[in-house]
XYZ file of C-alpha atoms in Angstrom:
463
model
C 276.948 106.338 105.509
C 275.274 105.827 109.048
C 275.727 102.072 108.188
C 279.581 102.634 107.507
C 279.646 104.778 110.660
C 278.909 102.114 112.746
C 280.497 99.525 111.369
C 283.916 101.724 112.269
C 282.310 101.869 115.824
C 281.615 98.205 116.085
C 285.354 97.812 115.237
C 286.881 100.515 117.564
C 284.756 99.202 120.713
C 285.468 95.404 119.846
C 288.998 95.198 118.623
C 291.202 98.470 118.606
C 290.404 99.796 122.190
C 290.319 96.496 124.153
C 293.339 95.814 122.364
C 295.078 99.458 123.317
C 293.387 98.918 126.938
C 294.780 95.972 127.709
C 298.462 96.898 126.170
C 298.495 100.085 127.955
C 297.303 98.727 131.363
C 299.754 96.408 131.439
C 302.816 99.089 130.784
C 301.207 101.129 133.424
C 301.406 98.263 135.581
C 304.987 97.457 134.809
C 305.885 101.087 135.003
C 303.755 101.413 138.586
C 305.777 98.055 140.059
C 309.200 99.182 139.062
C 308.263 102.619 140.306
C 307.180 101.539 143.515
C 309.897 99.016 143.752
C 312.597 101.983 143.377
C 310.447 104.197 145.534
C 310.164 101.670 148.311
C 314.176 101.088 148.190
C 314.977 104.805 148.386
C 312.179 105.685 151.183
C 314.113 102.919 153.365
C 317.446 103.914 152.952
C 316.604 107.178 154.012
C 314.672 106.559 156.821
C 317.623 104.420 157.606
C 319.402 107.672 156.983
C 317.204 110.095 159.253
C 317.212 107.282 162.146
C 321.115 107.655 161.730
C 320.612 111.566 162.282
C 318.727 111.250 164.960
C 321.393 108.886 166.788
C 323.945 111.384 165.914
C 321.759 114.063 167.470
C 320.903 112.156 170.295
C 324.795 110.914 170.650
C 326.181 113.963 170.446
C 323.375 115.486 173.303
C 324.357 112.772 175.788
C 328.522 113.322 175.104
C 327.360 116.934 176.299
C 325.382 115.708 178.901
C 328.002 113.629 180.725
C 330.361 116.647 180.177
C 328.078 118.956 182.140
C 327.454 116.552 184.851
C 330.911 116.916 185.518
C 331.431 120.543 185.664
C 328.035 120.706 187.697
C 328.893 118.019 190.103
C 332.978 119.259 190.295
C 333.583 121.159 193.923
C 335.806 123.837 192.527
C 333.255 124.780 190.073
C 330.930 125.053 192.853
C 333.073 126.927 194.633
C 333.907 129.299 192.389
C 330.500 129.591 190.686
C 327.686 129.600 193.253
C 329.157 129.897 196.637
C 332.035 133.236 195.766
C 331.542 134.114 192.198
C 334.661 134.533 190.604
C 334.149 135.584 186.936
C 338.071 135.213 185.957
C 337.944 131.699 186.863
C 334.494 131.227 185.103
C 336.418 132.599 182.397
C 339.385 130.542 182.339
C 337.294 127.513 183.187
C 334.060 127.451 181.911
C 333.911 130.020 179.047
C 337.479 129.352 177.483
C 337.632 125.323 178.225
C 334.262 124.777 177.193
C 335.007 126.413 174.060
C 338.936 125.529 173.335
C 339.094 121.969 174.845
C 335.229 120.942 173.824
C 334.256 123.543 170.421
C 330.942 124.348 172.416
C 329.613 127.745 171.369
C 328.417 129.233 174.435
C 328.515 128.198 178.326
C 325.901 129.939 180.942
C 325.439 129.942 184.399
C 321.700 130.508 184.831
C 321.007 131.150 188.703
C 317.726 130.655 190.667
C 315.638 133.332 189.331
C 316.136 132.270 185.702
C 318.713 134.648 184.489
C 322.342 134.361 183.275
C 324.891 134.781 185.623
C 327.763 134.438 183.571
C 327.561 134.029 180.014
C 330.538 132.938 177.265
C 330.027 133.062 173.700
C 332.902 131.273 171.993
C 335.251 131.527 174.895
C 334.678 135.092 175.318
C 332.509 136.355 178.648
C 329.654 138.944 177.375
C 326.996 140.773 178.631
C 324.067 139.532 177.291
C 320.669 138.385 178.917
C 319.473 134.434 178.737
C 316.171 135.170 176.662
C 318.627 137.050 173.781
C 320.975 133.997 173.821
C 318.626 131.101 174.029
C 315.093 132.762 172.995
C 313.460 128.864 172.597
C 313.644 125.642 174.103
C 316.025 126.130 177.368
C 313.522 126.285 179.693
C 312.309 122.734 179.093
C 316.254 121.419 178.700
C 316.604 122.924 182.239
C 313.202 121.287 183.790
C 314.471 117.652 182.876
C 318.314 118.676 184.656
C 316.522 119.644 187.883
C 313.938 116.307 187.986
C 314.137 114.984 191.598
C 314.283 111.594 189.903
C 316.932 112.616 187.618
C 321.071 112.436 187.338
C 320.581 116.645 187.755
C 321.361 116.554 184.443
C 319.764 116.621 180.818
C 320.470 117.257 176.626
C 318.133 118.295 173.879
C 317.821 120.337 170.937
C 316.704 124.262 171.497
C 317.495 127.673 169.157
C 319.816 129.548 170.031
C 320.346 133.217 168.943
C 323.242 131.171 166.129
C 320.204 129.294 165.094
C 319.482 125.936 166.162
C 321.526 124.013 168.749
C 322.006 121.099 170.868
C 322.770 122.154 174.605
C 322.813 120.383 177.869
C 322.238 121.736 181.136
C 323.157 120.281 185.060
C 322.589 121.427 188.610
C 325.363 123.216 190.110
C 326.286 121.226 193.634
C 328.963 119.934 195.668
C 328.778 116.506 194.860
C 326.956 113.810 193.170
C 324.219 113.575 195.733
C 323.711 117.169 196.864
C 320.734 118.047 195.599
C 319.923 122.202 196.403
C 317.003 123.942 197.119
C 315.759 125.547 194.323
C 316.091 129.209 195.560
C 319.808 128.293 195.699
C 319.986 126.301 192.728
C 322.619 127.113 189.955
C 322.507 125.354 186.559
C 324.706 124.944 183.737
C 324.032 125.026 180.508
C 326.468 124.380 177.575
C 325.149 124.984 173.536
C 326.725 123.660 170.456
C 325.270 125.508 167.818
C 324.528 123.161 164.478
C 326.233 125.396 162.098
C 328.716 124.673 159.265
C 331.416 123.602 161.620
C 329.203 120.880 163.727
C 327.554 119.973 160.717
C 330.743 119.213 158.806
C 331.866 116.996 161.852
C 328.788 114.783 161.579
C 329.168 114.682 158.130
C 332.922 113.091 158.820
C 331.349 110.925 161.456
C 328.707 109.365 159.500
C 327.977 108.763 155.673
C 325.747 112.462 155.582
C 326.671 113.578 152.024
C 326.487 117.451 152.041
C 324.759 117.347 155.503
C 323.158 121.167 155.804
C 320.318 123.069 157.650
C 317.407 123.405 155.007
C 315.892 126.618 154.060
C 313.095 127.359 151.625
C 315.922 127.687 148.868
C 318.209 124.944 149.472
C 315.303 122.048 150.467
C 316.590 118.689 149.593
C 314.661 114.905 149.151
C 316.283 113.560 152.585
C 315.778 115.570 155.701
C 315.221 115.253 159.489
C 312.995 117.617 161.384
C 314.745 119.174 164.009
C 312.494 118.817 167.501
C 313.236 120.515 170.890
C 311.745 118.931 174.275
C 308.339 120.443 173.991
C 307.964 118.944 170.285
C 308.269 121.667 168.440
C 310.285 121.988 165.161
C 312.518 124.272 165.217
C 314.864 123.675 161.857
C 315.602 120.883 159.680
C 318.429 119.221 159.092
C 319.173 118.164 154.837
C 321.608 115.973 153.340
C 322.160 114.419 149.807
C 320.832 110.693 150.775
C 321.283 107.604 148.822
C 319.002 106.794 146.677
C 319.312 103.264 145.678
C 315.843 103.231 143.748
C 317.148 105.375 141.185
C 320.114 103.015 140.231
C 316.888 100.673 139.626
C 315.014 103.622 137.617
C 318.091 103.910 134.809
C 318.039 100.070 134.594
C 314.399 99.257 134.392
C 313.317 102.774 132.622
C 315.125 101.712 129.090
C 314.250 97.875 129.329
C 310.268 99.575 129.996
C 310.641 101.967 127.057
C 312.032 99.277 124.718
C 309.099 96.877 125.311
C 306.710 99.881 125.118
C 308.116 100.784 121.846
C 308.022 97.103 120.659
C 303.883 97.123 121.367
C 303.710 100.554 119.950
C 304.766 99.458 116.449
C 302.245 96.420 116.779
C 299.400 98.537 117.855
C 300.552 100.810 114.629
C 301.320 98.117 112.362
C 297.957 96.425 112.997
C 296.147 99.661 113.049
C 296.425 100.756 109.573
C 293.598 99.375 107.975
C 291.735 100.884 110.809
C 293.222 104.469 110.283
C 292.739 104.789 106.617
C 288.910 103.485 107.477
C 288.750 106.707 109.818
C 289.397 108.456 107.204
C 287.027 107.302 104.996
C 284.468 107.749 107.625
C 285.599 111.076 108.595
C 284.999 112.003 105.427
C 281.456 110.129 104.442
C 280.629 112.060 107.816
C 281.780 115.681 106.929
C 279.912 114.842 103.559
C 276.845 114.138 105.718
C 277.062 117.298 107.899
C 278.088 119.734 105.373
C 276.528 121.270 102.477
C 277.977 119.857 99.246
C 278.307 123.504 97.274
C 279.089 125.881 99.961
C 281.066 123.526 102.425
C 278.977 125.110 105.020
C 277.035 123.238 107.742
C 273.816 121.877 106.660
C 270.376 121.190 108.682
C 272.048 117.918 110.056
C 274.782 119.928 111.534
C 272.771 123.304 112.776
C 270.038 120.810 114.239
C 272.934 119.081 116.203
C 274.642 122.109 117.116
C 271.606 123.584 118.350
C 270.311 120.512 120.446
C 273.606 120.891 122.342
C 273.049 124.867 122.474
C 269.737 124.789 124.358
C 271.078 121.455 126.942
C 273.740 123.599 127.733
C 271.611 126.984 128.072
C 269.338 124.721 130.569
C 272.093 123.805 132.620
C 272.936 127.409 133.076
C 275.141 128.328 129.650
C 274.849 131.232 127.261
C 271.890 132.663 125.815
C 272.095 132.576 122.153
C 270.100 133.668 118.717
C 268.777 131.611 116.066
C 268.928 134.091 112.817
C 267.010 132.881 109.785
C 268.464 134.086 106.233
C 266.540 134.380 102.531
C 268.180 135.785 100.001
C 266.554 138.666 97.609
C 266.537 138.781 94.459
C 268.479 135.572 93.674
C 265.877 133.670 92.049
C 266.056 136.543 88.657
C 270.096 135.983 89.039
C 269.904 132.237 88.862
C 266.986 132.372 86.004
C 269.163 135.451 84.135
C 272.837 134.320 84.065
C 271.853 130.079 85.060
C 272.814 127.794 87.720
C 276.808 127.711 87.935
C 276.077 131.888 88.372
C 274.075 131.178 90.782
C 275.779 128.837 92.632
C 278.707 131.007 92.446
C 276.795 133.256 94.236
C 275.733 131.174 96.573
C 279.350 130.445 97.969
C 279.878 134.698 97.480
C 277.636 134.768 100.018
C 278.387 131.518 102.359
C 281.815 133.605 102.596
C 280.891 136.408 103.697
C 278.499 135.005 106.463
C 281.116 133.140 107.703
C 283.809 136.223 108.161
C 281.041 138.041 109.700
C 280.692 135.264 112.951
C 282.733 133.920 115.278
C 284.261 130.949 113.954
C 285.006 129.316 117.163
C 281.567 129.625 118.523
C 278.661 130.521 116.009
C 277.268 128.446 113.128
C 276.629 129.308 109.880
C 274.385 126.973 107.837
C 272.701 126.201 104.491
C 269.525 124.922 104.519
C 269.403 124.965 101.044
C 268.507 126.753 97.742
C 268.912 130.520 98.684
C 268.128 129.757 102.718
C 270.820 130.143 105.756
C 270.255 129.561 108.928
C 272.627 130.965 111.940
C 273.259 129.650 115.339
C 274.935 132.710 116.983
C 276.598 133.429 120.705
C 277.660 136.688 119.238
C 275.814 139.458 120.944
C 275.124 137.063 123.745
C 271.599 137.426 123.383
C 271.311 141.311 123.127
C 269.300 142.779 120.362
C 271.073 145.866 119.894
C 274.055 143.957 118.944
C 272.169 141.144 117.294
C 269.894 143.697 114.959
C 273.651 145.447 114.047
C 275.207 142.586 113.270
C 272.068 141.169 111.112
C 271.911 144.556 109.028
C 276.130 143.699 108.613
C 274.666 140.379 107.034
C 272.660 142.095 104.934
C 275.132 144.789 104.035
C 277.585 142.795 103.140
C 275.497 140.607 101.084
C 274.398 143.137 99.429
C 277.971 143.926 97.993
C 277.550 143.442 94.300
C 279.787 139.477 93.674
C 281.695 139.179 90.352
C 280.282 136.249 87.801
C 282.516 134.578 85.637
C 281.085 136.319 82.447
C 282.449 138.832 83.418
C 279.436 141.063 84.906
C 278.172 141.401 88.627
C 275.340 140.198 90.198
C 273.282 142.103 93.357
C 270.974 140.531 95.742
C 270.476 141.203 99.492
C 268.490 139.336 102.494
C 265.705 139.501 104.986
C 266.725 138.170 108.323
C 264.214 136.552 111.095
C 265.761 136.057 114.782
C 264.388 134.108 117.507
C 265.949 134.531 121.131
C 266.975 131.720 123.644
C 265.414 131.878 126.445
C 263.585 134.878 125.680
C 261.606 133.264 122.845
C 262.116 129.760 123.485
C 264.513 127.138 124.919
C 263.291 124.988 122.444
C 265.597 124.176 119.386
C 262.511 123.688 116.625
C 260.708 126.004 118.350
C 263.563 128.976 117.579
C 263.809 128.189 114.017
C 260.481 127.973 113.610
C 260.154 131.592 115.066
C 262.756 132.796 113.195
C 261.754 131.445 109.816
C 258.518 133.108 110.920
C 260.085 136.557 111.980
C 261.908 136.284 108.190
C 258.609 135.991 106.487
C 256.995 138.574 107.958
C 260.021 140.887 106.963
C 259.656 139.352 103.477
C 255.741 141.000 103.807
C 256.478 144.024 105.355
C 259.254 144.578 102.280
C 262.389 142.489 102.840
C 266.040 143.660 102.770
C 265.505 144.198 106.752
C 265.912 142.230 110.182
C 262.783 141.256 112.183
C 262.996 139.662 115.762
C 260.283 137.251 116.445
C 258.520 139.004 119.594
C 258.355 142.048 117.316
C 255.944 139.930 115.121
C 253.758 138.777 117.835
C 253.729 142.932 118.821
C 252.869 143.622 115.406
C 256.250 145.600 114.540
C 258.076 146.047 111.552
C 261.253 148.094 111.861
C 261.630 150.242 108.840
C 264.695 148.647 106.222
């Protein structure tokens, strides 16, 4: 068997998995190179895509520029806006022309001290306050206008009390040269708001599909953060881009499946010898590990099982129990009513060992003739549940089992556990205490459970 074993190794290691490696390395390389192929076109048309926002942004912030450097550097606006206030002009003017002639969204005449003069909101004059209007951003818009080096003039991106915005802003003077003193100076600043209405003009302009602002429910693949003068993001701006890598996907993506498939079936085809030999080992291995009558685990099995207990206990796993099982009484059953009795009983009572664990975790094994040996993470190492659920061994063992000549047969067990780590970490060691716990129970009048450390204490639990 151990011979056959490896012979199915030999051939796994030297000719299946090389064979699978190298088939499936190469797909995954195809796959990868398409993939990044596709991904590479796509990433460049839309950062061909964003750099076209931006321009638009940037296009749109200059076209306001210019316009404000008019009104600041016209003398009737002057006139009528710094030197004698006149708020029906500034109405007529500024808040309705701006808004009518231009579609800018508000218009404000911010004086020396920082505060709003004059405010329009959609052509209409109102009584608000600077901060409630523009809350973020207009402060550095208005630094750049008032630059000694500068036009007196400047455009970027801010939020608005509409949400984000592009706005420019320009001194107030008589003429293209005047340049006031700042406690005198007047500025100008004029906001288009980037809501549905702007947005759907870009998206006329330029090829935007379904340019919108993003929000945490309506995030798209292409988008452009939105950043005022200080750097700061204040929205983002989402469109449907192109994605040319995905016309690439639909084309390479079958032609990649159909050559997969094609090396599938050869991997299948000329893995079929190699399958039914798994089973064949499978099976000479199972026969190896398991008892023959009772299909239980045998010492192979419960020696593995335990090895792999304690290395796991020792790198900090769960204590467990080693219990150690003799049947009573079955040698007069096996002598009285012969061997096929017996072994019937012997199954009768594999059965009922193995409802009484956990199948997922413990082990029950036969070591053979009327011995069983458990490897149990039930009770987790306590001995109040571990001596209940040994006498529930015993008790149900000790449920009289039908023979086929039609008459019953009644035995019942003495039970030796060992603790890990309290007894030992040591997987010979446990049995070994356990098998000596279940002799000393055999002494001090069987059909009872006996922990090992009550043996070295010289206790004997009554039955």
């Amino acid at each position: 068997m151990i011979a056959s074993q490896k012979a199915y190794t030999h051939l796994v290691r030297r000719v299946l998995l090389p064979m699978i490696g190298l088939v499936a390395l190469l797909l995954v390389g195809l796959l990868a190179a398409v993939w990044v192929v596709a991904a590479h076109q796509t990433s460049a048309a839309v950062g061909e895509e964003i750099r076209l926002v931006r321009s638009a942004l940037a296009m749109r912030g200059e076209y306001m520029r210019k316009i404000a450097l008019d009104y600041g550097t016209w003398d009737e606006a002057y006139q009528n806006l710094v030197a004698e206030p006149d708020a029906a002009w500034s109405d007529e003017n500024i808040g309705f022309w701006s808004s009518s002639h231009y579609g800018f969204d508000m218009a404000l005449v911010v004086g020396p001290d920082g505060e709003a003069e004059y405010i329009a909101d959609h052509g209409e004059r109102v009584s608000s306050s600077m901060s409630a209007m523009l809350p973020d951003g207009a402060d550095a818009i208005v630094r750049a206008a008032v630059l000694p080096t500068g036009e007196g003039a400047a455009s970027g991106l801010l939020l608005s009390d509409a949400g984000p915005a592009i706005a420019a802003a320009a001194i107030i003077r008589r003429g293209e040269h005047d340049q006031p003193a700042e406690a005198e100076r007047h500025v100008l600043i004029l906001v288009d708001v980037l809501d549905d209405k702007t947005l759907a003009q870009f998206e006329r302009a330029y090829p935007l599909a379904h340019l919108r602002l993003e929000t945490p429910s309506f995030a798209a693949a292409a988008s452009a953060a939105i950043v005022d003068d200080e750097g700061r993001t204040i929205a983002r701006l989402a469109w449907d881009g192109e994605r040319p890598g995905d016309d690439l996907l639909r084309v390479a993506i079958p032609i990649w499946l159909a050559v997969a498939a094609a090396f599938g079936l050869l991997i299948w085809t000329g893995t079929g010898q190699v399958r039914s030999s798994t089973r064949i080992v499978a099976a000479s291995v199972h026969r190896a590990t398991h008892d023959a009558l009772t299909d239980l685990p045998n010492r192979v099995l419960l020696f593995e099982r335990l090895d792999a207990a304690a290395r796991a206990l020792g790198e900090g796993g769960a204590p467990f129990a080693v219990a150690y099982l003799d049947l009573d009484g079955f040698k007069a059953v096996n002598d009285r009513h012969g061997h096929a009795e017996g072994d019937r009983v012997l199954c009768a009572v594999a059965a009922r060992l193995r409802d009484l664990v956990a199948a997922e975790r413990d082990t029950v094994a036969r070591l053979g003739g009327d011995e069983f040996a458990l490897l149990l993470f039930s009770g987790r190492g306590d001995r109040g549940r571990l001596d209940g659920l040994a006498r529930r061994f015993i008790a149900a063992i000790e449920t009289p089992i039908a023979l086929g000549n039609g008459v019953e047969a009644s035995v019942s067990a003495t039970v030796g556990l060992s603790l890990a780590p309290g007894d030992s970490s040591d997987p010979l060691a446990l049995l070994r205490q356990a098998d000596e716990a279940l002799y000393a129970g055999k002494r001090a009048g069987k059909r009872r459970a006996l922990f090992h450390d009550s043996v070295e204490r010289g206790l004997a639990p009554a039955a």
